[in-house]
XYZ file of C-alpha atoms in Angstrom:
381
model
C 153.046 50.496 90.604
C 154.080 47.704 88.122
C 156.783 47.303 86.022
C 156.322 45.898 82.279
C 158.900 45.053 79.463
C 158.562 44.794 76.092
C 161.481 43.869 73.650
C 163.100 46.272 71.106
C 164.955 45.101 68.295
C 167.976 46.892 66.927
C 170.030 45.096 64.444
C 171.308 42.258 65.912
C 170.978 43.476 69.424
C 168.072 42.717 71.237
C 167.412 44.664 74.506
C 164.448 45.443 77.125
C 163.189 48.492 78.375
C 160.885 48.859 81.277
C 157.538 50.850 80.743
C 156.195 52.149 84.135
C 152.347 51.818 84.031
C 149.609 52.424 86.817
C 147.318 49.411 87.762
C 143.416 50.300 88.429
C 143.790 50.043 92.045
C 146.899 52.316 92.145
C 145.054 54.809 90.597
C 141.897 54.692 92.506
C 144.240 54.842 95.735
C 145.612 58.010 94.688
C 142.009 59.385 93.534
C 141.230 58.554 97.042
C 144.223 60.032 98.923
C 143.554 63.360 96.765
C 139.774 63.257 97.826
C 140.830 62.455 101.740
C 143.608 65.536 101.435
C 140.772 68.098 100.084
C 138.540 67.419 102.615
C 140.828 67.822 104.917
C 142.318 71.145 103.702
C 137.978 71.932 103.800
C 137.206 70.626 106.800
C 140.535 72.443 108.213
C 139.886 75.985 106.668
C 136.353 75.768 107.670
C 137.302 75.223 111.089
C 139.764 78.295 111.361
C 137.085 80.573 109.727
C 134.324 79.412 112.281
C 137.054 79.926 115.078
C 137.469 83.497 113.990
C 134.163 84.251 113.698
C 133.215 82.400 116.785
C 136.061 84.296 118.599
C 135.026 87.560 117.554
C 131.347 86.790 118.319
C 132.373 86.201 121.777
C 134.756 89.445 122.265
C 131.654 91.618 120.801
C 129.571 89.792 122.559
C 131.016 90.650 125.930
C 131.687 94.498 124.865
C 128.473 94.771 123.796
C 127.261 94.035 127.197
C 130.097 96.025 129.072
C 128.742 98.724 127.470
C 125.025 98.274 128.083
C 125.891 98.513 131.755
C 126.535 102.190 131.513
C 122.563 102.530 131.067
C 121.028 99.541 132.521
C 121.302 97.041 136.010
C 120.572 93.786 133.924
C 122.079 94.319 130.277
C 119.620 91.812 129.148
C 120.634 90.225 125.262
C 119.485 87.944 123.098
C 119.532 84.001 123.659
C 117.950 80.651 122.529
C 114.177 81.890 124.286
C 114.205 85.917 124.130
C 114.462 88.430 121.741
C 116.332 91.222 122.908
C 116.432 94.598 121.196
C 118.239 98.352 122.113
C 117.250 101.174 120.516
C 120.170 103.418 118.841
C 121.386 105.686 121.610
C 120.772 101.974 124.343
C 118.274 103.818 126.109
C 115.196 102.074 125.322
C 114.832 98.477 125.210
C 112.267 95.410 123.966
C 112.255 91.829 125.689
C 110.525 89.318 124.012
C 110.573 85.949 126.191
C 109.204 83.303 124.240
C 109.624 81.070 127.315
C 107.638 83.052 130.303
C 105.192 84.208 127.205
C 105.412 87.840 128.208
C 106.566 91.023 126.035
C 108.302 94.108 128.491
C 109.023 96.753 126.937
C 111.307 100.091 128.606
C 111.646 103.924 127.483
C 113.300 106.744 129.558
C 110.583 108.168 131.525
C 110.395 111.278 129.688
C 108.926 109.567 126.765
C 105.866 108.605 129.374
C 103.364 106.477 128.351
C 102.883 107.696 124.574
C 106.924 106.265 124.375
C 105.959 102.976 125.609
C 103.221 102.364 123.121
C 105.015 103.520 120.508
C 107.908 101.520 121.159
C 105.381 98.436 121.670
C 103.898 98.847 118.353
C 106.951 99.060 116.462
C 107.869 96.155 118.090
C 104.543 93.965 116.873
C 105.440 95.249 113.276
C 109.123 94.620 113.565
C 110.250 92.321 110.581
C 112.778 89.526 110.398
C 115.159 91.266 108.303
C 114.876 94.422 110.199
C 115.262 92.043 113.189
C 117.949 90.675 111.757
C 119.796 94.483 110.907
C 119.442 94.880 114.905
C 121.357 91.774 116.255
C 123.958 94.355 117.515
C 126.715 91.370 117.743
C 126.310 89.440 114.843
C 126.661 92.217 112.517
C 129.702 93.837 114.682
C 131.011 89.830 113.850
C 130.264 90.002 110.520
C 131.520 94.030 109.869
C 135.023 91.878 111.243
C 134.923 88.245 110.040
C 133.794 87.711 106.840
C 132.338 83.695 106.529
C 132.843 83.517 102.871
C 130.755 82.050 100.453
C 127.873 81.106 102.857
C 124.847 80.926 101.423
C 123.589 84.153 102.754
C 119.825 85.448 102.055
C 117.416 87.578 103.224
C 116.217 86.595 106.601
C 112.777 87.349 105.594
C 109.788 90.245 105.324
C 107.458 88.693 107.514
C 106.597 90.096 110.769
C 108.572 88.478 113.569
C 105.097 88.591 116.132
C 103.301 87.810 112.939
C 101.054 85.212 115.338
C 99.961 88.569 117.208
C 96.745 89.990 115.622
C 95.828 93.574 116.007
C 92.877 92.193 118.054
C 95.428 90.301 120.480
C 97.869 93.383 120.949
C 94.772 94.992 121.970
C 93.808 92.651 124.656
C 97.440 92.267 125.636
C 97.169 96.199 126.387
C 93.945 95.293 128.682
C 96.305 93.364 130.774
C 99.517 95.295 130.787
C 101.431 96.672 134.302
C 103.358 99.660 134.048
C 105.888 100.397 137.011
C 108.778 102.864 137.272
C 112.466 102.202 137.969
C 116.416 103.632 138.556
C 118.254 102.459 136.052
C 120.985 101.368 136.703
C 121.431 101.785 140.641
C 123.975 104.068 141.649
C 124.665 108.037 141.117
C 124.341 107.910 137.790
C 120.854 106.592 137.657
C 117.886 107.336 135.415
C 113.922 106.985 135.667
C 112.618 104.821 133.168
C 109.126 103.126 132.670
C 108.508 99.440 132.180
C 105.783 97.999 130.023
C 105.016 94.257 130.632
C 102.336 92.556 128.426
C 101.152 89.055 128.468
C 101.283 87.575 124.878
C 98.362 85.216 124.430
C 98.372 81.877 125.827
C 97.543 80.155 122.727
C 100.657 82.003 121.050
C 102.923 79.245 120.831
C 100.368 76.937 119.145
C 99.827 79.419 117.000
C 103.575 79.598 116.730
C 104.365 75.957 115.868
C 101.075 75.780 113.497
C 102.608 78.501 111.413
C 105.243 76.157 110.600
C 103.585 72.823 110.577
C 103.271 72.988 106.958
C 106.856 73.339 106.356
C 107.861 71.312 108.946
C 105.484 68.624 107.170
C 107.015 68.788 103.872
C 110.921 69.245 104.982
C 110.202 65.576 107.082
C 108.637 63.781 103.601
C 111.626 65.442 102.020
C 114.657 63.997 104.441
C 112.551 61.298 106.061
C 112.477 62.529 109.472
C 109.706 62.605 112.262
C 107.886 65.998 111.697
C 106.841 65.506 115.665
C 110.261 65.220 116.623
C 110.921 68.106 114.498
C 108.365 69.957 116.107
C 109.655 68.757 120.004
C 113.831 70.245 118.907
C 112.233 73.162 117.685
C 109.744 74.093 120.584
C 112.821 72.660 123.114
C 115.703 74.771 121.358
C 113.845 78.152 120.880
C 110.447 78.024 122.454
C 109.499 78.819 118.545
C 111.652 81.917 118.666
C 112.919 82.896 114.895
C 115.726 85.419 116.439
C 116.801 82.465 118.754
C 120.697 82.794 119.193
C 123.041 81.228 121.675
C 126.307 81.828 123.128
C 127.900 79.511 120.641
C 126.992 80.976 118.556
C 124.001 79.130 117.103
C 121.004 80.704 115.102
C 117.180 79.995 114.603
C 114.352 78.001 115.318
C 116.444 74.717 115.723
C 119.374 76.247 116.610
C 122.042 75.231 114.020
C 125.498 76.253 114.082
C 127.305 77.247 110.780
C 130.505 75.099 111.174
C 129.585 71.595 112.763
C 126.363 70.871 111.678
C 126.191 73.527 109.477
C 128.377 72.770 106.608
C 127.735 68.476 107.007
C 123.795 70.204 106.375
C 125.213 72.267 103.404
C 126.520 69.288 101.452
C 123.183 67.085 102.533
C 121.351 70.108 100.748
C 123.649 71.642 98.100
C 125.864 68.940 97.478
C 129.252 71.088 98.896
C 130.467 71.768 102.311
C 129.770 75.584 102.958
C 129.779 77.884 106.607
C 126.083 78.608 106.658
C 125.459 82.461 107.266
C 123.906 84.165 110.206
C 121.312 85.632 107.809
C 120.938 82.653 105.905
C 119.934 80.635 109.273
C 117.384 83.583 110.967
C 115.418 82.533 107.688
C 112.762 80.296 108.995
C 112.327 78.090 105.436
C 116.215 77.508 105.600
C 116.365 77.081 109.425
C 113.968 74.349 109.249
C 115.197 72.673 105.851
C 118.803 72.264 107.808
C 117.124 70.883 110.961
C 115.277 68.297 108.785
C 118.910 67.532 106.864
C 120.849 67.422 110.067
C 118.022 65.004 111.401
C 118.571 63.016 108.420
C 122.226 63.087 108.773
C 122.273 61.914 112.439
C 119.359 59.001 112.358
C 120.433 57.980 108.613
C 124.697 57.879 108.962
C 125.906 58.690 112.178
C 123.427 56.767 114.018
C 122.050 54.349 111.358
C 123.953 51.170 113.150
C 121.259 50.899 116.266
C 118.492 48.818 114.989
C 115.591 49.483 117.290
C 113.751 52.945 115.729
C 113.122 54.053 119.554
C 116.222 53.727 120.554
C 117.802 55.122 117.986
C 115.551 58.327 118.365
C 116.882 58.410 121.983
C 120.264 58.421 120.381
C 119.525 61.435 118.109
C 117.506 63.198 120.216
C 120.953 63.319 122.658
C 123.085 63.872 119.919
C 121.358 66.722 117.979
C 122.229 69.052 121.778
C 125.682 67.017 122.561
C 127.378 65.300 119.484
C 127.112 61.782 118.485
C 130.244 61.049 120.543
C 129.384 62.075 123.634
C 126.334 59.095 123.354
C 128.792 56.735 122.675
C 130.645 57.395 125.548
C 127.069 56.744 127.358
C 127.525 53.026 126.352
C 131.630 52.766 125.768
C 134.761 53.667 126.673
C 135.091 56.359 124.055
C 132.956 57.820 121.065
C 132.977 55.236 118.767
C 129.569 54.972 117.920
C 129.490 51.634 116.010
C 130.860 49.546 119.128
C 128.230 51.869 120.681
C 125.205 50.847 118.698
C 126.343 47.662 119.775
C 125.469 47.546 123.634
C 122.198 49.757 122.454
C 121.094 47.020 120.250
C 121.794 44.037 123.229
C 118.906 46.307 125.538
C 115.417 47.344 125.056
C 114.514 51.170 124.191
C 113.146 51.430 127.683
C 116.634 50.279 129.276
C 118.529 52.531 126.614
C 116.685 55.888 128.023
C 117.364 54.931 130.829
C 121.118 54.596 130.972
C 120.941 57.727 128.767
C 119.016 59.499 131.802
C 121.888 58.258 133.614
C 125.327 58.252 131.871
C 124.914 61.087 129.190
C 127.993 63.589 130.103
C 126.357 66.612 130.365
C 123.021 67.458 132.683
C 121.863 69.622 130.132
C 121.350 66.875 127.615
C 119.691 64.368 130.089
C 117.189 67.237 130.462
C 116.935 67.953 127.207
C 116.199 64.580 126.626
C 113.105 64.664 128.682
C 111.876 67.297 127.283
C 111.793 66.784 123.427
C 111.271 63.216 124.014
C 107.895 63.992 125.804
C 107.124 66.571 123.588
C 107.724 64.522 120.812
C 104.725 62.088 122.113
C 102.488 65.557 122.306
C 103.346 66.437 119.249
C 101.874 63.329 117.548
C 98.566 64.015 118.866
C 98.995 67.797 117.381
């Protein structure tokens, strides 16, 4: 602050008064410790309602499966590369394993085999937002924790198996195995009958050309490798739409509505928001945040290493594991400038490498491998 005087006459007397004014740069400092403060207050209230949420997830999560075991030996549920749904009453179930390929599908045995295919049919005609309705422990989250102002839509009217023709379910029936069980084991055991059907082998082709198009325009859009994109998506769901993990995070690419999520919200609507379960089992949206979070990662966090390969080593790592945890690959600590530093002293070759080496976490060095060979099939796709 500076201090001015100016001169007031009166009579004879002659006296000054000091007139308290604000420089440029002391107001711009105080513009910019109001900003700082908002975000914080943002970043802080997002946080708690993410905790909630991801707290209650978690406890409904783990009741949901305590009581699945009344009825079954393996209380299969949903993750990243299977679809799992229960019917009403929990004493039917669907498995869709986008991994292994293969649909199974179980009914109490006094539904025989007319239960089985209708349960399998209902399955191939499933759609997302009835999908969606089913996710037993997001929407026991959501009936609890409310996310606010999220974004939320519908997750979409297309068929889930929508890359299943009539003509495939048909020859997936051809090849089917039926067998029958005690579930669970124990006194209190029922018969039930299993249904396992291949899905076709060119499914997931089929899967990733569905969304090629998309995945081609989202890349233009943010400037990001559409066969990278491709290589997270087939790595982090096996191109499963109902993909959801233990975190939890939702979709094709797996995004999670408080960390990347709300950096992804202000890339794409210009203001921080929690991004909604429903809102991410969309496939357009899922794959517009991937492509923003991409963006985010290769064009701020990451933007410092110089070589392109090397810094698509970098995001690759930190799209599973955080952009700190590569640092800490390189430095003591997860400050990624003094990072991109020793990255941009090596070749890309060297960088993978050390990555394969030094990243914290085994599942990251794997999942390196993965999308980064994927990524090199994809280009030929």
């Amino acid at each position: 602050m500076r201090a001015n005087y100016i001169l007031i006459g009166a009579g004879m007397v002659l006296c000054s008064v000091p007139i308290l004014t604000w420089s440029v740069e002391d107001r711009f400092e105080e513009f910019q410790q109001e900003r700082q403060q908002a975000f914080e207050d943002h970043r802080d209230e997002f946080r708690e309602s993410f905790q909630e949420f991801q707290d209650t997830f978690h406890e409904e999560f783990e009741a949901y499966q305590e009581e699945l075991r009344s009825q079954w030996e393996d209380p299969q549920v949903s993750d990243r590369h299977r679809w799992v749904e229960y019917s009403e009453d929990q004493s039917s179930r669907s498995v869709v394993d986008y991994e292994e390929n293969e649909i199974t599908v179980d009914v109490p045995e006094d539904e025989g085999a007319e239960g089985l295919m209708l349960k399998f049919d209902d399955l191939l005609n499933r759609t997302m937002d009835e999908a969606y309705e089913g996710d037993e422990v997001t929407q026991r989250t959501q009936e609890k924790v409310d996310l606010g102002d999220g974004a939320p839509t519908s997750a979409g009217n297309e068929r889930v198996l929508n890359e299943i023709s009539p003509e495939d379910a048909e020859q997936m029936i051809e090849k089917a195995e039926v067998e029958e069980r005690e579930e669970p084991k124990g006194e209190d055991s029922r018969g039930v009958i299993s249904l396992s059907v291949p899905m076709p082998e060119k499914r997931p082709s089929d899967k990733a050309e569905e969304y090629r198009a998309q995945i081609e325009r989202e890349a233009q859009e943010y400037g990001v490798d559409e066969a990278l994109m491709m290589a997270i998506m087939h790595s982090e769901s096996s191109f499963n739409p109902m993909a959801r993990s233990h975190i939890p995070a939702y979709g094709l690419m797996q995004i999670v509505p408080e960390t990347a999520g709300k950096d992804i919200a202000q890339q794409v609507y210009g203001e921080p928001r929690l991004l909604s379960p429903d809102y991410l089992y969309n496939a357009e949206n899922n794959i517009q945040a991937g492509a923003a979070y991409l963006d985010i990662l290769e064009s701020s966090h990451l933007s410092s290493i110089e070589d392109p390969e090397s810094r698509m080593y970098a995001v690759i790592a930190a799209y599973n594991t955080g952009a700190g945890n590569v640092a800490r690959t390189f430095v003591d600590g997860t400050n990624v400038a003094e990072a991109a530093e020793v990255i941009n002293s090596m070749e890309p070759e060297e960088v993978y490498e050390r990555m394969l080496e030094d990243l914290p976490y085994e599942e990251t060095r794997n999942y390196l491998v993965n999308v980064a060979s994927r990524t090199e099939a994809y280009r030929e796709f």
